[in-house]
């Protein structure tokens, strides 16, 4: 597909980054990048509702063809990972609610795709995005540049699931690939 819009999401329960990328023929154009800030909300479930609604609003506003999302990584704090997984889940649910294909990428795969190094810093990723997309102003939030990196990574992968990726085209596809999650 030579003309498409990709919505990239960097999920987080407090700060969720988003990046909208328009691919026109072989040109990558930055449409929008920013964050939803839920850090002032105490109730985790209200944060999840907010993420779901914000992703739906982005989908309705920009009409992306597909959603690319950063997958959670295992850290030392299992509670943080659980919250991150929930944030990712509601963002995925919003895309699936709009019948949009979803592809997930590991943080290492995203960094490697953008900088050539799987252990690059957020600042290195942001600087490389500035060169790739040829824009002058720095993106204000690293969560937004991370989300944009997910979208660019997805484009570089030609929208196809590769190593360390998961792809779903709808609820049926998700359930078929995750039979153990059905109670």
Coordinates of N, CA, C and O in Angstrom, one line a residue:
X1 N 0.9 -1.2 0.0 CA 0.0 0.0 0.0 C 0.9 1.2 0.0 O 1.8 1.4 0.8
X2 N 0.7 2.1 -1.0 CA 1.6 3.3 -1.1 C 1.1 4.5 -0.4 O 1.8 5.5 -0.2
X3 N -0.2 4.6 0.0 CA -0.8 5.7 0.7 C -1.5 5.2 1.9 O -2.6 4.6 1.7
X4 N -1.0 5.4 3.0 CA -1.6 4.9 4.2 C -1.3 5.7 5.4 O -0.3 6.5 5.4
X5 N -2.1 5.6 6.5 CA -1.8 6.3 7.7 C -1.7 5.3 8.8 O -2.5 4.4 8.9
X6 N -0.6 5.4 9.6 CA -0.3 4.5 10.7 C -0.4 5.3 12.0 O 0.2 6.4 12.1
X7 N -1.1 4.8 13.0 CA -1.2 5.3 14.3 C -0.3 4.5 15.2 O -0.5 3.3 15.3
X8 N 0.7 5.1 15.8 CA 1.6 4.4 16.7 C 1.3 4.8 18.1 O 1.0 6.0 18.4
X9 N 1.3 3.8 19.0 CA 1.0 4.0 20.4 C 2.1 3.5 21.3 O 2.6 2.4 21.1
X10 N 2.5 4.3 22.2 CA 3.4 3.9 23.3 C 2.6 3.9 24.6 O 2.4 5.0 25.2
X11 N 2.1 2.8 25.0 CA 1.1 2.7 26.1 C 1.8 3.0 27.5 O 2.9 2.6 27.7
X12 N 1.0 3.6 28.3 CA 1.4 3.8 29.7 C 0.2 4.2 30.5 O -0.7 4.9 29.9
X13 N 0.1 3.8 31.7 CA -1.1 4.1 32.5 C -1.1 5.6 32.9 O -2.2 6.2 33.0
X14 N 0.0 6.2 33.1 CA 0.1 7.6 33.4 C 0.2 8.5 32.2 O -0.5 9.5 32.0
X15 N 1.2 8.1 31.3 CA 1.4 8.9 30.1 C 1.4 7.9 28.9 O 2.1 6.9 28.9
X16 N 0.5 8.1 28.0 CA 0.4 7.4 26.7 C 0.8 8.3 25.6 O 0.2 9.3 25.4
X17 N 1.8 7.8 24.8 CA 2.2 8.6 23.7 C 1.6 8.1 22.4 O 1.2 7.0 22.3
X18 N 1.4 9.1 21.5 CA 0.8 8.7 20.2 C 1.6 9.4 19.1 O 2.1 10.5 19.3
X19 N 1.6 8.8 17.9 CA 2.2 9.4 16.7 C 1.5 9.0 15.5 O 1.1 7.8 15.4
X20 N 1.2 9.9 14.7 CA 0.4 9.7 13.4 C 1.4 9.9 12.3 O 1.9 11.0 12.1
X21 N 1.5 8.9 11.4 CA 2.4 9.0 10.3 C 1.6 8.7 9.0 O 0.9 7.8 8.9
X22 N 1.9 9.6 8.0 CA 1.2 9.4 6.7 C 2.3 9.0 5.7 O 3.3 9.7 5.6
X23 N 2.1 7.9 5.1 CA 3.0 7.4 4.0 C 2.3 7.7 2.7 O 1.2 7.3 2.4
X24 N 3.0 8.6 1.9 CA 2.6 8.9 0.6 C 3.7 8.5 -0.4 O 4.8 9.0 -0.4
X25 N 3.3 7.4 -1.1 CA 4.3 6.8 -2.0 C 5.5 6.3 -1.2 O 5.3 5.4 -0.3
X26 N 6.6 6.9 -1.3 CA 7.8 6.5 -0.5 C 8.1 7.5 0.6 O 9.1 7.4 1.3
X27 N 7.3 8.6 0.7 CA 7.6 9.7 1.6 C 6.9 9.5 2.9 O 5.7 9.1 3.0
X28 N 7.6 9.6 4.0 CA 7.1 9.6 5.4 C 6.8 11.0 5.9 O 7.7 11.8 5.9
X29 N 5.5 11.2 6.3 CA 5.2 12.6 6.7 C 4.6 12.5 8.2 O 3.7 11.7 8.4
X30 N 5.2 13.3 9.0 CA 4.7 13.4 10.4 C 3.4 14.2 10.4 O 3.3 15.4 9.9
X31 N 2.3 13.6 10.8 CA 1.0 14.3 10.9 C 0.8 14.9 12.3 O 0.5 16.1 12.4
X32 N 1.0 14.1 13.3 CA 0.8 14.6 14.7 C 1.5 13.7 15.7 O 1.7 12.5 15.4
X33 N 1.9 14.2 16.8 CA 2.5 13.4 17.9 C 2.2 14.2 19.2 O 2.2 15.4 19.2
X34 N 1.9 13.4 20.2 CA 1.6 14.0 21.5 C 1.4 12.9 22.6 O 1.8 11.8 22.4
X35 N 0.8 13.3 23.7 CA 0.6 12.4 24.8 C -0.8 12.7 25.4 O -1.3 13.7 25.3
X36 N -1.3 11.6 26.0 CA -2.4 11.8 27.0 C -1.8 11.6 28.3 O -1.1 10.7 28.6
X37 N -2.1 12.6 29.2 CA -1.6 12.6 30.5 C -2.7 12.3 31.5 O -3.6 13.0 31.7
X38 N -2.5 11.1 32.1 CA -3.5 10.6 33.1 C -2.9 10.6 34.5 O -3.4 10.0 35.4
X39 N -1.7 11.3 34.7 CA -1.0 11.2 35.9 C -1.7 11.8 37.1 O -1.4 11.5 38.2
X40 N -2.6 12.7 36.9 CA -3.3 13.3 38.0 C -4.5 12.5 38.5 O -5.1 12.8 39.5
X41 N -4.9 11.5 37.7 CA -6.0 10.6 38.1 C -5.5 9.5 39.0 O -4.5 8.9 38.7
X42 N -6.2 9.3 40.1 CA -5.8 8.3 41.0 C -6.3 6.9 40.7 O -5.7 5.9 41.0
X43 N -7.5 6.8 40.2 CA -8.2 5.5 39.9 C -7.6 4.9 38.6 O -7.8 5.5 37.5
X44 N -7.0 3.8 38.7 CA -6.4 3.1 37.6 C -7.4 2.8 36.5 O -7.1 2.9 35.3
X45 N -8.6 2.4 36.9 CA -9.6 2.0 35.9 C -10.2 3.2 35.2 O -10.5 3.1 34.0
X46 N -10.2 4.3 35.8 CA -10.6 5.6 35.1 C -9.5 5.9 34.1 O -9.8 6.4 33.0
X47 N -8.2 5.7 34.4 CA -7.1 5.9 33.5 C -7.3 5.0 32.2 O -7.1 5.5 31.1
X48 N -7.7 3.8 32.5 CA -7.9 2.9 31.3 C -9.0 3.3 30.4 O -8.9 3.3 29.2
X49 N -10.1 3.8 31.0 CA -11.2 4.3 30.2 C -10.8 5.5 29.4 O -11.1 5.7 28.2
X50 N -10.0 6.4 30.0 CA -9.4 7.6 29.3 C -8.6 7.2 28.1 O -8.7 7.7 27.1
X51 N -7.7 6.2 28.3 CA -6.8 5.7 27.2 C -7.7 5.2 26.1 O -7.5 5.5 24.9
X52 N -8.7 4.3 26.4 CA -9.6 3.8 25.4 C -10.2 4.9 24.6 O -10.2 4.9 23.4
X53 N -10.8 5.9 25.3 CA -11.5 7.0 24.7 C -10.6 7.9 23.8 O -10.9 8.3 22.7
X54 N -9.4 8.1 24.4 CA -8.4 8.9 23.6 C -8.0 8.2 22.3 O -7.8 8.9 21.3
X55 N -7.7 6.9 22.4 CA -7.4 6.2 21.2 C -8.5 6.2 20.2 O -8.3 6.4 19.0
X56 N -9.7 6.0 20.7 CA -10.9 6.1 19.8 C -11.0 7.4 19.1 O -11.2 7.5 17.9
X57 N -10.8 8.5 19.9 CA -10.8 9.8 19.3 C -9.7 10.1 18.2 O -10.0 10.7 17.2
X58 N -8.5 9.5 18.5 CA -7.5 9.6 17.5 C -7.8 8.9 16.2 O -7.6 9.4 15.1
X59 N -8.4 7.7 16.4 CA -8.8 6.9 15.2 C -9.9 7.7 14.4 O -9.8 7.7 13.2
X60 N -10.9 8.2 15.1 CA -11.9 9.0 14.5 C -11.4 10.2 13.8 O -11.9 10.6 12.7
X61 N -10.4 10.9 14.4 CA -9.9 12.1 13.8 C -9.0 11.9 12.6 O -9.1 12.6 11.6
X62 N -8.1 10.9 12.7 CA -7.1 10.8 11.7 C -7.4 9.6 10.7 O -6.7 9.5 9.7
X63 N -8.3 8.8 11.0 CA -8.7 7.7 10.1 C -7.5 6.8 9.7 O -7.3 6.6 8.5
X64 N -6.7 6.3 10.7 CA -5.6 5.5 10.3 C -6.0 4.2 9.7 O -7.1 3.7 10.0
X65 N -5.1 3.6 8.9 CA -5.4 2.3 8.3 C -5.0 1.2 9.2 O -5.5 0.1 9.1
X66 N -4.1 1.4 10.1 CA -3.6 0.4 11.0 C -3.0 1.0 12.3 O -2.6 2.2 12.3
X67 N -2.9 0.2 13.3 CA -2.3 0.7 14.6 C -1.1 -0.2 14.9 O -1.2 -1.4 14.8
X68 N 0.0 0.5 15.2 CA 1.2 -0.2 15.7 C 1.4 0.2 17.1 O 1.3 1.4 17.5
X69 N 1.7 -0.8 18.0 CA 1.8 -0.5 19.4 C 3.1 -1.2 20.0 O 3.5 -2.3 19.6
X70 N 3.7 -0.5 21.0 CA 4.8 -1.1 21.7 C 4.3 -2.1 22.7 O 3.3 -1.8 23.4
X71 N 4.9 -3.3 22.7 CA 4.5 -4.3 23.6 C 5.2 -4.1 24.9 O 6.3 -3.6 25.0
X72 N 4.6 -4.5 26.0 CA 5.2 -4.4 27.3 C 6.4 -5.3 27.4 O 6.5 -6.3 26.8
X73 N 7.4 -4.8 28.2 CA 8.6 -5.6 28.5 C 8.6 -6.0 30.0 O 8.0 -5.3 30.8
X74 N 9.3 -7.0 30.3 CA 9.3 -7.5 31.7 C 10.4 -6.7 32.4 O 11.5 -6.6 32.1
X75 N 9.9 -6.0 33.5 CA 10.8 -5.3 34.4 C 10.9 -6.0 35.7 O 10.4 -7.1 35.9
X76 N 11.4 -5.3 36.7 CA 11.5 -5.9 38.0 C 10.2 -5.8 38.8 O 10.0 -6.5 39.7
X77 N 9.4 -4.8 38.4 CA 8.1 -4.6 39.2 C 6.9 -5.2 38.4 O 6.5 -4.6 37.4
X78 N 6.4 -6.3 38.9 CA 5.3 -7.0 38.3 C 4.1 -6.1 38.2 O 3.3 -6.2 37.3
X79 N 3.8 -5.3 39.3 CA 2.6 -4.4 39.3 C 2.7 -3.4 38.2 O 1.7 -3.1 37.5
X80 N 3.9 -2.8 37.9 CA 4.0 -1.9 36.8 C 3.8 -2.5 35.5 O 3.1 -2.0 34.6
X81 N 4.3 -3.7 35.3 CA 4.1 -4.5 34.1 C 2.6 -4.8 33.9 O 2.1 -4.7 32.7
X82 N 1.9 -5.1 34.9 CA 0.5 -5.4 34.8 C -0.3 -4.2 34.4 O -1.1 -4.2 33.5
X83 N 0.0 -3.0 35.0 CA -0.6 -1.8 34.6 C -0.3 -1.4 33.2 O -1.2 -1.0 32.4
X84 N 0.9 -1.6 32.7 CA 1.3 -1.3 31.4 C 0.6 -2.2 30.4 O 0.1 -1.8 29.3
X85 N 0.5 -3.5 30.8 CA -0.3 -4.5 29.9 C -1.7 -4.1 29.8 O -2.3 -4.2 28.7
X86 N -2.3 -3.6 30.9 CA -3.7 -3.2 30.8 C -3.9 -2.0 29.9 O -4.8 -1.9 29.1
X87 N -2.9 -1.0 30.0 CA -3.0 0.2 29.1 C -2.8 -0.2 27.7 O -3.6 0.3 26.8
X88 N -1.9 -1.2 27.4 CA -1.8 -1.7 26.0 C -3.1 -2.3 25.6 O -3.6 -2.1 24.5
X89 N -3.7 -3.1 26.5 CA -4.9 -3.9 26.1 C -6.1 -3.0 25.7 O -6.8 -3.2 24.8
X90 N -6.3 -1.9 26.5 CA -7.4 -1.0 26.1 C -7.1 -0.2 24.8 O -8.1 0.0 24.1
X91 N -5.8 0.1 24.6 CA -5.5 0.7 23.3 C -5.8 -0.2 22.1 O -6.4 0.2 21.1
X92 N -5.4 -1.5 22.3 CA -5.7 -2.5 21.3 C -7.2 -2.7 21.1 O -7.7 -2.8 20.0
X93 N -7.9 -2.7 22.3 CA -9.3 -2.9 22.2 C -10.0 -1.8 21.4 O -11.0 -2.0 20.7
X94 N -9.5 -0.6 21.6 CA -10.1 0.6 20.9 C -9.9 0.4 19.4 O -10.8 0.6 18.6
X95 N -8.7 -0.1 18.9 CA -8.5 -0.3 17.5 C -9.3 -1.4 17.0 O -9.9 -1.3 15.9
X96 N -9.4 -2.5 17.8 CA -10.2 -3.6 17.3 C -11.7 -3.3 17.3 O -12.4 -3.8 16.4
X97 N -12.1 -2.4 18.2 CA -13.5 -1.9 18.2 C -13.8 -1.2 16.9 O -15.0 -1.2 16.4
X98 N -12.8 -0.6 16.3 CA -13.0 0.1 15.0 C -12.6 -0.8 13.8 O -12.3 -0.3 12.7
X99 N -12.4 -2.1 14.1 CA -12.0 -3.0 13.1 C -10.7 -2.7 12.4 O -10.6 -2.8 11.1
X100 N -9.8 -2.2 13.1 CA -8.5 -1.8 12.6 C -7.4 -2.9 12.9 O -7.3 -3.4 14.0
X101 N -6.6 -3.2 11.9 CA -5.5 -4.2 12.2 C -4.5 -3.6 13.2 O -4.2 -2.4 13.2
X102 N -4.0 -4.5 14.0 CA -3.1 -4.1 15.1 C -1.8 -5.0 15.0 O -1.9 -6.2 14.8
X103 N -0.7 -4.3 15.1 CA 0.6 -5.1 15.2 C 1.4 -4.5 16.3 O 1.5 -3.3 16.5
X104 N 2.0 -5.5 17.1 CA 2.8 -5.1 18.3 C 4.2 -5.3 18.0 O 4.6 -6.3 17.3
X105 N 5.1 -4.5 18.6 CA 6.5 -4.6 18.4 C 7.2 -4.5 19.8 O 6.8 -3.7 20.6
X106 N 8.2 -5.3 19.9 CA 9.0 -5.2 21.2 C 9.8 -3.9 21.2 O 10.2 -3.4 20.1
X107 N 10.1 -3.3 22.4 CA 10.9 -2.1 22.4 C 12.3 -2.3 21.7 O 12.7 -1.4 21.0
X108 N 12.9 -3.4 21.9 CA 14.2 -3.7 21.2 C 14.1 -3.6 19.7 O 14.9 -3.0 19.0
X109 N 13.0 -4.2 19.1 CA 12.8 -4.2 17.7 C 12.6 -2.8 17.2 O 13.1 -2.4 16.1
X110 N 11.8 -2.0 17.9 CA 11.6 -0.6 17.5 C 12.9 0.2 17.5 O 13.2 0.8 16.5
X111 N 13.6 0.1 18.6 CA 14.9 0.8 18.6 C 15.8 0.4 17.5 O 16.5 1.2 16.9
X112 N 15.9 -0.9 17.3 CA 16.8 -1.4 16.3 C 16.4 -1.0 14.9 O 17.2 -0.6 14.0
X113 N 15.1 -0.9 14.7 CA 14.5 -0.5 13.4 C 14.8 1.0 13.1 O 15.1 1.4 12.0
X114 N 14.8 1.8 14.1 CA 15.0 3.3 14.0 C 16.5 3.6 14.0 O 17.0 4.4 13.2
X115 N 17.3 3.1 14.9 CA 18.7 3.5 15.1 C 19.7 2.5 14.7 O 20.9 2.8 14.6
X116 N 19.3 1.2 14.5 CA 20.2 0.2 14.2 C 20.7 -0.5 15.4 O 21.5 -1.5 15.4
X117 N 20.4 0.0 16.6 CA 20.8 -0.5 17.9 C 19.6 -0.8 18.8 O 18.8 0.1 19.0
X118 N 19.5 -2.0 19.2 CA 18.4 -2.4 20.1 C 18.4 -1.8 21.5 O 17.4 -1.9 22.2
X119 N 19.6 -1.3 21.9 CA 19.7 -0.7 23.2 C 19.8 0.8 23.2 O 20.4 1.4 24.1
X120 N 19.4 1.4 22.1 CA 19.5 2.9 22.0 C 18.7 3.6 23.0 O 17.6 3.1 23.5
X121 N 19.1 4.8 23.4 CA 18.3 5.6 24.4 C 17.1 6.2 23.7 O 17.1 6.4 22.5
X122 N 16.2 6.7 24.5 CA 15.0 7.4 24.0 C 15.5 8.7 23.2 O 14.9 9.0 22.2
X123 N 16.5 9.3 23.7 CA 17.0 10.5 23.1 C 17.6 10.2 21.7 O 17.4 11.0 20.8
X124 N 18.3 9.1 21.6 CA 18.9 8.7 20.3 C 17.8 8.4 19.3 O 17.9 8.7 18.1
X125 N 16.7 7.7 19.8 CA 15.6 7.4 18.9 C 14.9 8.7 18.4 O 14.7 8.8 17.2
X126 N 14.7 9.6 19.3 CA 14.1 10.9 19.0 C 15.0 11.7 17.9 O 14.4 12.2 17.0
X127 N 16.3 11.7 18.1 CA 17.2 12.4 17.2 C 17.1 11.7 15.8 O 17.1 12.4 14.8
X128 N 17.1 10.4 15.8 CA 17.1 9.7 14.5 C 15.7 9.9 13.8 O 15.7 10.1 12.6
X129 N 14.7 10.0 14.6 CA 13.3 10.3 14.0 C 13.3 11.6 13.3 O 12.7 11.8 12.2
X130 N 14.0 12.6 13.9 CA 14.1 13.9 13.4 C 14.7 13.9 12.0 O 14.3 14.6 11.1
X131 N 15.8 13.1 11.9 CA 16.4 13.0 10.6 C 15.6 12.2 9.6 O 15.5 12.6 8.4
X132 N 15.0 11.1 10.0 CA 14.2 10.3 9.1 C 13.0 11.0 8.6 O 12.7 11.0 7.4
X133 N 12.3 11.8 9.4 CA 11.1 12.5 9.0 C 11.3 13.9 8.6 O 10.4 14.6 8.2
X134 N 12.6 14.3 8.8 CA 13.0 15.7 8.3 C 12.1 16.8 8.9 O 11.5 17.6 8.1
X135 N 12.0 16.8 10.2 CA 11.3 18.0 10.8 C 12.3 18.7 11.7 O 13.2 18.1 12.2
X136 N 12.0 20.0 11.9 CA 13.0 20.8 12.6 C 12.8 20.9 14.1 O 13.7 20.7 14.9
X137 N 11.5 21.1 14.6 CA 11.3 21.2 16.0 C 11.3 19.9 16.7 O 10.8 18.9 16.1
X138 N 11.9 19.9 17.9 CA 11.9 18.6 18.6 C 10.5 18.3 19.1 O 9.7 19.2 19.4
X139 N 10.3 17.0 19.2 CA 9.0 16.6 19.8 C 9.1 16.8 21.3 O 10.1 16.4 21.9
X140 N 8.1 17.4 21.9 CA 8.2 17.8 23.3 C 8.3 16.7 24.3 O 9.0 16.8 25.3
X141 N 7.6 15.6 24.0 CA 7.6 14.5 25.0 C 8.3 13.2 24.3 O 7.9 12.8 23.2
X142 N 9.1 12.6 25.1 CA 9.8 11.3 24.6 C 8.8 10.2 24.4 O 9.0 9.3 23.6
X143 N 7.7 10.2 25.2 CA 6.6 9.2 25.0 C 6.0 9.4 23.6 O 5.6 8.4 22.9
X144 N 5.9 10.6 23.1 CA 5.3 10.9 21.8 C 6.3 10.4 20.7 O 5.9 9.8 19.7
X145 N 7.6 10.7 20.9 CA 8.6 10.3 19.9 C 8.7 8.7 19.9 O 8.9 8.1 18.9
X146 N 8.5 8.1 21.1 CA 8.5 6.6 21.1 C 7.3 6.1 20.3 O 7.5 5.1 19.6
X147 N 6.2 6.7 20.5 CA 5.0 6.3 19.7 C 5.2 6.5 18.2 O 4.8 5.6 17.4
X148 N 5.8 7.6 17.8 CA 6.1 7.8 16.4 C 7.1 6.8 15.9 O 7.0 6.3 14.8
X149 N 8.1 6.4 16.8 CA 9.0 5.3 16.4 C 8.3 4.0 16.1 O 8.7 3.3 15.2
X150 N 7.3 3.7 16.9 CA 6.5 2.5 16.7 C 5.9 2.5 15.3 O 6.0 1.6 14.5
X151 N 5.3 3.7 14.9 CA 4.7 3.8 13.6 C 5.8 3.7 12.5 O 5.5 3.0 11.4
X152 N 6.9 4.3 12.6 CA 8.0 4.3 11.6 C 8.5 2.8 11.5 O 8.7 2.3 10.4
X153 N 8.7 2.2 12.6 CA 9.1 0.8 12.7 C 8.1 -0.1 11.9 O 8.5 -0.9 11.0
X154 N 6.9 0.2 12.1 CA 5.8 -0.6 11.4 C 5.9 -0.4 9.9 O 5.8 -1.3 9.1
X155 N 6.2 0.9 9.5 CA 6.3 1.1 8.1 C 7.6 0.4 7.5 O 7.5 -0.2 6.5
X156 N 8.7 0.5 8.3 CA 9.9 -0.2 7.8 C 9.7 -1.7 7.7 O 10.4 -2.3 6.9
X157 N 8.8 -2.2 8.5 CA 8.5 -3.7 8.5 C 7.5 -4.0 7.4 O 7.0 -5.1 7.3
X158 N 7.1 -3.0 6.6 CA 6.1 -3.1 5.5 C 4.8 -3.6 6.0 O 4.0 -4.2 5.3
X159 N 4.5 -3.3 7.3 CA 3.2 -3.6 7.8 C 3.0 -5.1 8.1 O 1.9 -5.5 8.4
X160 N 4.1 -5.9 7.9 CA 3.9 -7.3 8.1 C 4.6 -7.7 9.4 O 5.6 -7.1 9.8
X161 N 4.0 -8.7 10.1 CA 4.5 -9.2 11.3 C 5.8 -9.9 11.1 O 6.0 -10.7 10.2
X162 N 6.9 -9.5 11.8 CA 8.2 -10.1 11.7 C 8.6 -10.7 13.1 O 7.7 -10.8 13.9
X163 N 9.8 -10.9 13.3 CA 10.3 -11.4 14.6 C 9.9 -10.5 15.7 O 9.9 -9.3 15.5
X164 N 9.5 -11.0 16.8 CA 9.2 -10.2 18.0 C 7.9 -9.3 17.8 O 7.8 -8.2 18.3
X165 N 7.0 -9.7 16.9 CA 5.8 -9.0 16.7 C 4.6 -9.8 16.8 O 4.6 -11.1 16.7
X166 N 3.5 -9.2 17.1 CA 2.2 -9.9 17.2 C 1.2 -9.1 16.3 O 1.2 -7.9 16.5
X167 N 0.4 -9.7 15.5 CA -0.5 -9.0 14.6 C -1.9 -9.6 14.8 O -2.1 -10.8 14.7
X168 N -2.9 -8.7 14.9 CA -4.3 -9.2 15.0 C -5.1 -8.3 14.0 O -4.9 -7.1 13.9
X169 N -6.1 -8.9 13.3 CA -6.9 -8.2 12.4 C -8.3 -8.0 12.9 O -9.2 -7.4 12.3
X170 N -8.6 -8.5 14.1 CA -9.9 -8.3 14.8 C -10.0 -9.2 16.0 O -9.0 -9.9 16.3
X171 N -11.1 -9.2 16.6 CA -11.3 -10.0 17.8 C -11.2 -11.4 17.5 O -10.6 -12.2 18.3
X172 N -11.7 -11.9 16.4 CA -11.6 -13.3 16.0 C -10.2 -13.7 15.9 O -9.8 -14.8 16.4
X173 N -9.4 -12.9 15.2 CA -8.0 -13.2 15.0 C -7.2 -13.2 16.4 O -6.4 -14.1 16.6
X174 N -7.6 -12.3 17.3 CA -6.9 -12.2 18.6 C -7.3 -13.5 19.4 O -6.4 -14.1 19.9
X175 N -8.5 -13.9 19.4 CA -9.0 -15.1 20.1 C -8.3 -16.4 19.5 O -8.0 -17.3 20.3
X176 N -8.2 -16.4 18.2 CA -7.6 -17.6 17.6 C -6.1 -17.7 17.9 O -5.6 -18.8 18.1
X177 N -5.4 -16.6 18.1 CA -4.0 -16.6 18.4 C -3.8 -16.7 19.9 O -2.6 -16.9 20.3
X178 N -4.8 -16.5 20.7 CA -4.7 -16.6 22.1 C -5.7 -17.4 22.8 O -6.5 -17.0 23.6
X179 N -5.8 -18.7 22.4 CA -6.9 -19.6 23.0 C -6.9 -19.7 24.5 O -7.9 -19.9 25.1
X180 N -5.7 -19.6 25.1 CA -5.6 -19.7 26.5 C -6.2 -18.5 27.3 O -6.4 -18.6 28.5
X181 N -6.6 -17.5 26.6 CA -7.2 -16.3 27.3 C -8.7 -16.3 27.3 O -9.3 -15.4 27.8
X182 N -9.3 -17.4 26.8 CA -10.7 -17.5 26.8 C -11.1 -18.3 28.1 O -10.6 -19.4 28.3
X183 N -12.0 -17.8 28.9 CA -12.5 -18.5 30.1 C -13.8 -19.2 29.8 O -14.6 -18.8 29.2

